[in-house]
PDB file of C-alpha atoms in Angstrom:
ATOM      1  CA  MET A   9     -96.246  -1.984   6.696  1.00  0.00           C
ATOM      2  CA  GLY A  10     -98.681  -0.655   3.208  1.00  0.00           C
ATOM      3  CA  LEU A  11     -95.951  -2.564   0.954  1.00  0.00           C
ATOM      4  CA  VAL A  12     -95.759  -5.278   2.691  1.00  0.00           C
ATOM      5  CA  GLY A  13     -99.486  -5.975   3.308  1.00  0.00           C
ATOM      6  CA  VAL A  14     -99.764  -5.435  -0.564  1.00  0.00           C
ATOM      7  CA  GLY A  15     -97.590  -8.003  -0.946  1.00  0.00           C
ATOM      8  CA  PHE A  16     -98.994 -10.840   0.978  1.00  0.00           C
ATOM      9  CA  GLY A  17    -102.429 -10.207  -0.258  1.00  0.00           C
ATOM     10  CA  VAL A  18    -100.958 -10.335  -4.170  1.00  0.00           C
ATOM     11  CA  GLY A  19     -99.094 -13.571  -2.562  1.00  0.00           C
ATOM     12  CA  ILE A  20    -102.164 -15.048  -1.656  1.00  0.00           C
ATOM     13  CA  LEU A  21    -104.038 -14.588  -4.872  1.00  0.00           C
ATOM     14  CA  LEU A  22    -101.175 -16.126  -7.072  1.00  0.00           C
ATOM     15  CA  THR A  23    -101.109 -18.810  -4.648  1.00  0.00           C
ATOM     16  CA  ALA A  24    -104.867 -19.051  -5.609  1.00  0.00           C
ATOM     17  CA  VAL A  25    -104.660 -18.988  -8.604  1.00  0.00           C
ATOM     18  CA  LEU A  26    -101.542 -22.195  -8.642  1.00  0.00           C
ATOM     19  CA  THR A  27    -103.973 -23.954  -6.416  1.00  0.00           C
ATOM     20  CA  PHE A  28    -106.784 -23.447  -8.207  1.00  0.00           C
ATOM     21  CA  PRO A  29    -106.069 -22.369 -12.085  1.00  0.00           C
ATOM     22  CA  PRO A  30    -109.026 -20.924 -13.641  1.00  0.00           C
ATOM     23  CA  GLY A  31    -110.585 -23.026 -16.394  1.00  0.00           C
ATOM     24  CA  ASN A  32    -111.427 -20.481 -18.756  1.00  0.00           C
ATOM     25  CA  SER A  33    -110.528 -16.685 -19.959  1.00  0.00           C
ATOM     26  CA  GLY A  34    -113.378 -15.403 -18.063  1.00  0.00           C
ATOM     27  CA  GLU A  35    -112.004 -16.170 -15.159  1.00  0.00           C
ATOM     28  CA  TRP A  36    -108.371 -15.980 -15.796  1.00  0.00           C
ATOM     29  CA  ALA A  37    -109.619 -11.845 -16.753  1.00  0.00           C
ATOM     30  CA  SER A  38    -111.219 -12.044 -12.762  1.00  0.00           C
ATOM     31  CA  TRP A  39    -108.012 -13.096 -11.172  1.00  0.00           C
ATOM     32  CA  VAL A  40    -106.299  -9.967 -13.282  1.00  0.00           C
ATOM     33  CA  GLN A  41    -108.138  -7.399 -12.772  1.00  0.00           C
ATOM     34  CA  ALA A  42    -108.259  -8.871  -8.815  1.00  0.00           C
ATOM     35  CA  ILE A  43    -104.315  -8.269  -9.357  1.00  0.00           C
ATOM     36  CA  GLY A  44    -104.595  -5.515 -10.636  1.00  0.00           C
ATOM     37  CA  SER A  45    -107.104  -3.794  -7.928  1.00  0.00           C
ATOM     38  CA  ILE A  46    -104.640  -4.605  -5.182  1.00  0.00           C
ATOM     39  CA  GLY A  47    -102.053  -2.895  -7.131  1.00  0.00           C
ATOM     40  CA  ALA A  48    -104.102   0.332  -7.503  1.00  0.00           C
ATOM     41  CA  ILE A  49    -104.334  -0.027  -3.998  1.00  0.00           C
ATOM     42  CA  TRP A  50    -101.079   0.048  -3.371  1.00  0.00           C
ATOM     43  CA  GLY A  51    -100.266   2.674  -6.099  1.00  0.00           C
ATOM     44  CA  ALA A  52    -102.901   5.260  -4.293  1.00  0.00           C
ATOM     45  CA  PHE A  53    -101.789   4.297  -0.560  1.00  0.00           C
ATOM     46  CA  ALA A  54     -98.011   5.165  -1.719  1.00  0.00           C
ATOM     47  CA  LEU A  55     -98.548   7.989  -3.619  1.00  0.00           C
ATOM     48  CA  GLY A  56    -100.996   9.450  -0.276  1.00  0.00           C
ATOM     49  CA  LYS A  57     -98.387   8.730   1.430  1.00  0.00           C
ATOM     50  CA  ARG A  58     -95.772  10.964  -0.775  1.00  0.00           C
ATOM     51  CA  GLN A  59     -97.730  13.415  -0.654  1.00  0.00           C
ATOM     52  CA  ALA A  60     -98.685  13.675   2.908  1.00  0.00           C
ATOM     53  CA  THR A  61     -94.702  13.241   4.060  1.00  0.00           C
ATOM     54  CA  GLU A  62     -93.398  15.752   1.483  1.00  0.00           C
ATOM     55  CA  ALA A  63     -96.326  18.723   2.975  1.00  0.00           C
ATOM     56  CA  GLU A  64     -95.463  17.875   6.196  1.00  0.00           C
ATOM     57  CA  ALA A  65     -91.574  18.373   5.077  1.00  0.00           C
ATOM     58  CA  ARG A  66     -92.675  21.803   3.419  1.00  0.00           C
ATOM     59  CA  GLU A  67     -94.792  23.143   6.662  1.00  0.00           C
ATOM     60  CA  GLU A  68     -92.205  21.918   8.720  1.00  0.00           C
ATOM     61  CA  LYS A  69     -89.592  24.205   6.172  1.00  0.00           C
ATOM     62  CA  ASN A  70     -91.929  27.330   5.905  1.00  0.00           C
ATOM     63  CA  ARG A  71     -92.120  26.760  10.053  1.00  0.00           C
ATOM     64  CA  ALA A  72     -88.264  26.758  10.712  1.00  0.00           C
ATOM     65  CA  LYS A  73     -88.426  29.683   7.959  1.00  0.00           C
ATOM     66  CA  ARG A  74     -91.293  32.185  10.578  1.00  0.00           C
ATOM     67  CA  ASP A  75     -89.156  31.486  13.426  1.00  0.00           C
ATOM     68  CA  THR A  76     -85.874  32.196  12.166  1.00  0.00           C
ATOM     69  CA  GLU A  77     -87.369  35.765  10.964  1.00  0.00           C
ATOM     70  CA  ALA A  78     -89.081  36.245  13.628  1.00  0.00           C
ATOM     71  CA  LEU A  79     -85.086  35.764  15.310  1.00  0.00           C
ATOM     72  CA  GLU A  80     -84.049  38.066  12.827  1.00  0.00           C
ATOM     73  CA  ALA A  81     -86.597  40.236  12.721  1.00  0.00           C
ATOM     74  CA  VAL A  82     -85.681  40.950  16.698  1.00  0.00           C
ATOM     75  CA  LEU A  83     -82.087  41.372  16.076  1.00  0.00           C
ATOM     76  CA  ALA A  84     -82.465  43.784  13.574  1.00  0.00           C
ATOM     77  CA  LEU A  85     -85.009  45.910  15.841  1.00  0.00           C
ATOM     78  CA  ALA A  86     -82.240  45.426  18.339  1.00  0.00           C
ATOM     79  CA  GLN A  87     -79.382  46.564  16.651  1.00  0.00           C
ATOM     80  CA  GLN A  88     -81.649  49.615  15.158  1.00  0.00           C
ATOM     81  CA  MET A  89     -81.881  50.342  19.374  1.00  0.00           C
ATOM     82  CA  GLU A  90     -78.648  49.888  20.147  1.00  0.00           C
ATOM     83  CA  LYS A  91     -77.287  52.165  17.337  1.00  0.00           C
ATOM     84  CA  PHE A  92     -80.202  54.780  18.819  1.00  0.00           C
ATOM     85  CA  CYS A  93     -79.169  54.620  22.271  1.00  0.00           C
ATOM     86  CA  GLY A  94     -75.024  55.018  21.601  1.00  0.00           C
ATOM     87  CA  VAL A  95     -76.135  58.507  19.607  1.00  0.00           C
ATOM     88  CA  ALA A  96     -78.029  59.120  22.625  1.00  0.00           C
ATOM     89  CA  LEU A  97     -75.954  58.577  25.132  1.00  0.00           C
ATOM     90  CA  ARG A  98     -73.528  60.793  23.059  1.00  0.00           C
ATOM     91  CA  ASP A  99     -75.162  63.188  22.817  1.00  0.00           C
ATOM     92  CA  ALA A 100     -76.140  63.260  26.421  1.00  0.00           C
ATOM     93  CA  HIS A 101     -72.535  63.166  27.380  1.00  0.00           C
ATOM     94  CA  ALA A 102     -72.064  66.565  24.928  1.00  0.00           C
ATOM     95  CA  ALA A 103     -74.852  68.505  27.289  1.00  0.00           C
ATOM     96  CA  VAL A 104     -73.701  66.931  30.518  1.00  0.00           C
ATOM     97  CA  GLN A 105     -70.101  68.294  29.739  1.00  0.00           C
ATOM     98  CA  LYS A 106     -71.392  72.302  28.874  1.00  0.00           C
ATOM     99  CA  GLY A 107     -73.262  72.054  32.084  1.00  0.00           C
ATOM    100  CA  GLY A 108     -76.799  71.872  29.688  1.00  0.00           C
ATOM    101  CA  GLU A 109     -79.988  70.102  30.169  1.00  0.00           C
ATOM    102  CA  VAL A 110     -80.240  66.344  28.196  1.00  0.00           C
ATOM    103  CA  SER A 111     -83.125  65.854  26.012  1.00  0.00           C
ATOM    104  CA  ILE A 112     -83.839  62.664  24.612  1.00  0.00           C
ATOM    105  CA  SER A 113     -86.525  61.155  22.188  1.00  0.00           C
ATOM    106  CA  ILE A 114     -87.874  58.788  24.400  1.00  0.00           C
ATOM    107  CA  GLU A 115     -91.067  58.203  22.082  1.00  0.00           C
ATOM    108  CA  LEU A 116     -88.465  57.956  19.200  1.00  0.00           C
ATOM    109  CA  TRP A 117     -86.976  55.359  22.222  1.00  0.00           C
ATOM    110  CA  ARG A 118     -90.656  53.480  22.728  1.00  0.00           C
ATOM    111  CA  SER A 119     -91.758  53.202  19.189  1.00  0.00           C
ATOM    112  CA  LEU A 120     -88.084  51.253  18.479  1.00  0.00           C
ATOM    113  CA  PHE A 121     -88.670  49.196  21.788  1.00  0.00           C
ATOM    114  CA  ASN A 122     -92.386  48.480  21.432  1.00  0.00           C
ATOM    115  CA  PRO A 123     -92.121  46.121  17.806  1.00  0.00           C
ATOM    116  CA  LEU A 124     -89.381  44.815  19.345  1.00  0.00           C
ATOM    117  CA  ALA A 125     -91.101  43.572  22.706  1.00  0.00           C
ATOM    118  CA  ASP A 126     -94.095  42.754  20.400  1.00  0.00           C
ATOM    119  CA  GLN A 127     -91.464  40.698  17.842  1.00  0.00           C
ATOM    120  CA  LEU A 128     -89.716  38.873  20.557  1.00  0.00           C
ATOM    121  CA  ARG A 129     -93.049  36.780  21.546  1.00  0.00           C
ATOM    122  CA  ALA A 130     -93.522  36.009  18.252  1.00  0.00           C
ATOM    123  CA  VAL A 131     -90.685  33.524  18.745  1.00  0.00           C
ATOM    124  CA  PRO A 132     -90.850  30.223  19.819  1.00  0.00           C
ATOM    125  CA  LEU A 133     -88.315  30.434  22.641  1.00  0.00           C
ATOM    126  CA  HIS A 134     -89.795  26.735  24.287  1.00  0.00           C
ATOM    127  CA  ARG A 135     -88.746  25.084  21.018  1.00  0.00           C
ATOM    128  CA  PRO A 136     -85.061  23.784  20.116  1.00  0.00           C
ATOM    129  CA  PRO A 137     -83.496  25.283  18.371  1.00  0.00           C
ATOM    130  CA  TYR A 138     -84.552  28.156  19.602  1.00  0.00           C
ATOM    131  CA  ALA A 139     -84.927  28.105  22.630  1.00  0.00           C
ATOM    132  CA  THR A 140     -81.291  28.738  23.068  1.00  0.00           C
ATOM    133  CA  ALA A 141     -81.828  31.928  22.271  1.00  0.00           C
ATOM    134  CA  ALA A 142     -84.599  32.799  24.807  1.00  0.00           C
ATOM    135  CA  GLU A 143     -81.309  34.058  27.136  1.00  0.00           C
ATOM    136  CA  HIS A 144     -79.872  36.229  24.407  1.00  0.00           C
ATOM    137  CA  ALA A 145     -83.109  37.350  23.027  1.00  0.00           C
ATOM    138  CA  ILE A 146     -84.659  37.792  26.745  1.00  0.00           C
ATOM    139  CA  GLY A 147     -81.582  39.798  27.615  1.00  0.00           C
ATOM    140  CA  VAL A 148     -81.563  42.232  24.720  1.00  0.00           C
ATOM    141  CA  VAL A 149     -85.169  43.155  24.984  1.00  0.00           C
ATOM    142  CA  ALA A 150     -84.286  43.137  29.023  1.00  0.00           C
ATOM    143  CA  ALA A 151     -81.100  46.097  28.329  1.00  0.00           C
ATOM    144  CA  CYS A 152     -83.759  47.856  25.978  1.00  0.00           C
ATOM    145  CA  ALA A 153     -86.448  48.662  28.937  1.00  0.00           C
ATOM    146  CA  TYR A 154     -83.049  49.331  31.287  1.00  0.00           C
ATOM    147  CA  PHE A 155     -82.344  52.444  28.757  1.00  0.00           C
ATOM    148  CA  LEU A 156     -86.913  52.775  27.919  1.00  0.00           C
ATOM    149  CA  GLN A 157     -86.601  53.365  31.505  1.00  0.00           C
ATOM    150  CA  HIS A 158     -83.926  55.440  33.067  1.00  0.00           C
ATOM    151  CA  GLY A 159     -83.851  57.590  29.543  1.00  0.00           C
ATOM    152  CA  ALA A 160     -87.105  58.776  30.436  1.00  0.00           C
ATOM    153  CA  ILE A 161     -85.033  59.780  33.937  1.00  0.00           C
ATOM    154  CA  LEU A 162     -82.354  61.431  31.708  1.00  0.00           C
ATOM    155  CA  ASN A 163     -84.421  63.195  28.998  1.00  0.00           C
ATOM    156  CA  GLY A 164     -84.683  66.995  30.870  1.00  0.00           C
ATOM    157  CA  ALA A 165     -82.043  66.304  33.349  1.00  0.00           C
ATOM    158  CA  SER A 166     -78.856  68.419  34.452  1.00  0.00           C
ATOM    159  CA  GLY A 167     -76.222  68.561  36.769  1.00  0.00           C
ATOM    160  CA  LYS A 168     -75.623  65.438  38.969  1.00  0.00           C
ATOM    161  CA  GLU A 169     -78.793  63.578  38.663  1.00  0.00           C
ATOM    162  CA  ALA A 170     -78.076  63.892  34.448  1.00  0.00           C
ATOM    163  CA  ALA A 171     -74.073  62.422  35.068  1.00  0.00           C
ATOM    164  CA  GLU A 172     -75.418  59.766  36.944  1.00  0.00           C
ATOM    165  CA  THR A 173     -78.049  58.135  34.849  1.00  0.00           C
ATOM    166  CA  LEU A 174     -75.285  58.588  32.189  1.00  0.00           C
ATOM    167  CA  GLU A 175     -72.951  56.667  33.966  1.00  0.00           C
ATOM    168  CA  MET A 176     -75.575  53.863  35.122  1.00  0.00           C
ATOM    169  CA  LEU A 177     -76.986  54.281  31.719  1.00  0.00           C
ATOM    170  CA  THR A 178     -73.043  53.896  30.434  1.00  0.00           C
ATOM    171  CA  THR A 179     -72.595  50.824  31.450  1.00  0.00           C
ATOM    172  CA  TRP A 180     -75.278  49.567  30.761  1.00  0.00           C
ATOM    173  CA  TYR A 181     -74.972  50.386  27.232  1.00  0.00           C
ATOM    174  CA  GLY A 182     -71.760  48.231  27.365  1.00  0.00           C
ATOM    175  CA  ASN A 183     -74.122  45.256  28.532  1.00  0.00           C
ATOM    176  CA  LEU A 184     -76.086  45.305  25.008  1.00  0.00           C
ATOM    177  CA  LEU A 185     -73.719  45.812  22.898  1.00  0.00           C
ATOM    178  CA  ARG A 186     -72.196  42.696  24.077  1.00  0.00           C
ATOM    179  CA  THR A 187     -76.088  41.021  24.786  1.00  0.00           C
ATOM    180  CA  VAL A 188     -76.450  42.111  21.010  1.00  0.00           C
ATOM    181  CA  ASN A 189     -73.288  40.488  19.362  1.00  0.00           C
ATOM    182  CA  ARG A 190     -74.173  37.602  21.222  1.00  0.00           C
ATOM    183  CA  PHE A 191     -77.704  36.734  19.871  1.00  0.00           C
ATOM    184  CA  ARG A 192     -75.749  38.210  16.290  1.00  0.00           C
ATOM    185  CA  LYS A 193     -73.844  35.030  17.084  1.00  0.00           C
ATOM    186  CA  LEU A 194     -75.980  33.039  17.806  1.00  0.00           C
ATOM    187  CA  LEU A 195     -78.368  33.517  15.335  1.00  0.00           C
ATOM    188  CA  GLY A 196     -75.067  33.003  12.377  1.00  0.00           C
ATOM    189  CA  ARG A 197     -75.001  29.207  14.491  1.00  0.00           C
ATOM    190  CA  GLU A 198     -75.900  26.388  11.221  1.00  0.00           C
ATOM    191  CA  GLU A 199     -79.027  24.967  13.501  1.00  0.00           C
ATOM    192  CA  PHE A 200     -81.473  28.238  12.775  1.00  0.00           C
ATOM    193  CA  ALA A 201     -80.466  27.978   9.501  1.00  0.00           C
ATOM    194  CA  GLY A 202     -81.248  31.607   9.103  1.00  0.00           C
ATOM    195  CA  SER A 203     -80.221  34.426   6.280  1.00  0.00           C
ATOM    196  CA  PHE A 204     -79.332  37.713   8.337  1.00  0.00           C
ATOM    197  CA  VAL A 205     -75.801  36.879   9.242  1.00  0.00           C
ATOM    198  CA  ARG A 206     -75.643  35.042   5.517  1.00  0.00           C
ATOM    199  CA  SER A 207     -77.255  37.278   3.332  1.00  0.00           C
ATOM    200  CA  GLU A 208     -75.852  40.015   1.176  1.00  0.00           C
ATOM    201  CA  ASP A 209     -75.188  42.038   4.506  1.00  0.00           C
ATOM    202  CA  GLY A 210     -73.820  39.583   5.963  1.00  0.00           C
ATOM    203  CA  GLY A 211     -69.934  40.778   5.672  1.00  0.00           C
ATOM    204  CA  HIS A 212     -70.809  43.468   7.562  1.00  0.00           C
ATOM    205  CA  ALA A 213     -72.742  41.569  10.282  1.00  0.00           C
ATOM    206  CA  GLN A 214     -69.783  39.549  10.796  1.00  0.00           C
ATOM    207  CA  ALA A 215     -67.472  42.396  10.668  1.00  0.00           C
ATOM    208  CA  GLU A 216     -69.015  43.827  13.611  1.00  0.00           C
ATOM    209  CA  ALA A 217     -69.346  40.433  15.076  1.00  0.00           C
ATOM    210  CA  LYS A 218     -65.327  40.587  14.806  1.00  0.00           C
ATOM    211  CA  GLY A 219     -64.862  43.869  16.307  1.00  0.00           C
TER     212      GLY A 219
END
């Protein structure tokens, strides 16, 4: 639009020059100055437009990077929670088999869960392609919330109550593993352009996903 307008303006000036040629050097200088002014205006316009486009592209790239990092943080925290839940369930099974009382560090579970829930709020789940991750991310947090709730019941329990609660948690642990694994694979897709799966630790993450 700007280039067309400038070209049109220059064309008018050239037509005017040909129709009413300058009679002396002073008039020629005025015509040359007018054409130069239009060229300067066009140059400033083109430069400003290019800088604005580049700034917008940088901002979009930075925003995408922040959004992806937020998703990666959800995954990293979920994996920590997953591993801790696995260890806690193993110890709880051992305690139940021995007929003892189950002891779980609920505060540690909570210290992992709270940042996970907070980090999820930083993810723009309403905006593509991150909306695709909504079901998986929310599923991970929901599974972790279930563990936190029923882990509190399991803590200090023994006998039949401990065995029944442990059975439910074991089933949910399988659900947590599947949900985290799907979430991990999702972040490996190209549209997220994430670094978590394709980082130096990516080989380990991908090996786990294949397992």
